[in-house]
Each structure stands twice: as structure tokens, then as C-alpha cells.
Coordinates of C-alpha atoms in Angstrom, one line a residue:
M1 CA 37.7 219.6 158.6
A2 CA 40.5 222.3 158.3
N3 CA 43.8 221.4 156.9
R4 CA 46.3 221.1 159.8
I5 CA 49.4 220.5 157.8
P6 CA 51.8 223.4 158.3
F7 CA 52.8 225.5 155.3
F8 CA 56.4 225.1 154.1
S9 CA 57.7 227.6 151.7
N10 CA 60.0 226.4 149.0
K11 CA 61.6 229.8 148.5
H12 CA 65.2 230.5 149.4
K13 CA 65.1 232.6 152.6
I14 CA 67.8 235.3 152.5
C15 CA 68.4 237.8 155.3
V16 CA 69.9 241.2 154.4
I17 CA 71.5 242.9 157.5
C18 CA 71.5 246.6 156.7
E19 CA 74.0 248.9 158.4
G20 CA 71.4 251.6 159.0
N21 CA 68.2 253.5 158.0
E22 CA 69.4 254.6 154.5
E23 CA 70.3 251.0 153.4
Y24 CA 67.2 249.5 155.1
E25 CA 64.9 251.9 153.2
Y26 CA 66.7 251.3 150.0
F27 CA 66.4 247.5 150.2
K28 CA 62.8 247.8 151.3
R29 CA 62.1 249.8 148.2
L30 CA 63.9 247.2 146.0
I31 CA 61.7 244.4 147.6
F32 CA 58.6 246.5 146.9
L33 CA 59.7 246.9 143.2
G34 CA 60.1 243.2 142.9
V35 CA 63.7 243.3 141.6
W36 CA 64.5 239.8 142.8
N37 CA 63.2 236.5 141.4
N38 CA 60.1 235.1 143.2
K39 CA 62.1 232.1 144.3
Y40 CA 63.7 234.3 147.0
A41 CA 62.1 235.4 150.2
I42 CA 64.1 238.5 151.3
S43 CA 64.0 239.5 155.0
L44 CA 65.5 242.8 156.2
V45 CA 67.2 243.7 159.5
N46 CA 68.2 247.2 160.4
A47 CA 71.4 246.8 162.5
G48 CA 71.3 250.5 163.6
G49 CA 75.0 251.0 162.9
N50 CA 77.9 248.8 161.7
G51 CA 79.0 248.0 165.2
N52 CA 75.8 246.0 165.6
I53 CA 76.2 243.9 162.5
P54 CA 78.1 241.0 164.1
A55 CA 75.4 240.6 166.8
R56 CA 72.6 240.7 164.2
Y57 CA 74.6 238.2 162.0
Q58 CA 75.1 235.8 164.9
D59 CA 71.4 236.0 165.9
R60 CA 70.2 235.3 162.3
Y61 CA 72.8 232.6 161.8
Q62 CA 71.9 230.8 165.0
N63 CA 68.2 231.1 164.2
G64 CA 68.9 228.7 161.4
S65 CA 66.0 229.7 159.2
Y66 CA 68.1 231.5 156.5
E67 CA 70.1 229.9 153.8
L68 CA 72.4 233.0 153.4
V69 CA 73.1 236.0 155.4
F70 CA 74.3 239.2 153.8
C71 CA 75.7 242.2 155.6
D72 CA 75.7 245.7 154.1
T73 CA 78.4 248.0 155.2
E74 CA 81.0 250.5 153.9
K75 CA 84.5 249.2 153.7
K76 CA 85.8 252.5 155.2
P77 CA 86.7 253.2 157.9
Y78 CA 88.8 250.0 157.5
E79 CA 89.1 249.4 161.3
Q80 CA 85.3 248.9 161.6
Y81 CA 85.1 246.7 158.6
E82 CA 88.0 244.5 159.8
D83 CA 86.4 244.4 163.2
I84 CA 83.2 243.1 161.7
K85 CA 85.1 240.4 159.8
R86 CA 87.1 239.5 162.9
K87 CA 84.0 239.1 165.0
I88 CA 82.3 236.8 162.4
N89 CA 85.5 234.7 162.2
E90 CA 85.6 234.4 166.0
F91 CA 81.9 233.4 166.1
H92 CA 82.6 230.6 163.7
G93 CA 85.9 229.7 165.2
V94 CA 87.6 229.8 161.7
D95 CA 90.1 232.4 160.5
N96 CA 88.4 232.9 157.1
A97 CA 84.7 232.4 157.8
S98 CA 83.9 236.1 156.9
D99 CA 85.3 235.4 153.4
E100 CA 82.2 233.2 152.8
V101 CA 79.8 236.0 153.8
V102 CA 78.7 238.2 151.0
I103 CA 79.4 241.8 152.2
I104 CA 77.8 244.3 149.9
K105 CA 79.8 247.5 149.5
W106 CA 77.0 250.2 149.6
R107 CA 78.5 252.6 147.0
K108 CA 79.1 249.8 144.6
L109 CA 75.5 248.6 144.8
H110 CA 74.2 252.1 144.5
S111 CA 76.2 252.6 141.3
L112 CA 74.8 249.4 139.8
L113 CA 71.2 250.4 140.2

């Protein structure tokens, strides 16, 4: 008789919301190279522009299957960056919720690797 118990992964599921194609391909390559510890299961989402990040964030957060959600965006132009933070705060109904979201500054990451 086949085992009917569903498989539950004990890995930490992390979603990286990439601003666009360049970031998406970069993170895809990092996953392929195995730069993260095996205890993490990394999932990528291409937002197709930083204006779509809040909606992708909300979708993944409400999905409830990820422990952490990361957004990848430039901090310039500042209006768009502040708009993303404002929308995340509004979604959670808290003035500083976006401070708890790790937002990776693309150029900083690029210089580290």
C-alpha cells in the first residue's frame, strides 16, 4: 500500500520578490549556484516593475506559506520607494510595518557578490 501521508518540508520557505527581469535572473542564478544553506527553500517572483511589488507582497503574505518575504528594489527614485513602503504599511494597518520587511538595495547586493 502506498504511503498517503503528505510530505511536509522542514525548510524555511523564503519568497524573494524581484523588481524585474535583471534581478529575477540574478537571483535564479544564485539559487542554481547553491549560495544559500540547504535549510532554506527560496521561491522567486518577478514583479515586472517596482509598482507591482506591493501587490505581489500582499499576495504572498496572504498566501501564508512563507516565513519571510523580501522585496528587491532600488531606493531611488525615492517617491516610488516610499510609495512601496506606504502601501505595505497600509496593508498591515501599521505605520511602521515596512520597517520589518527586508528590502534589498540592488546595487548594494551586487557589490557584495
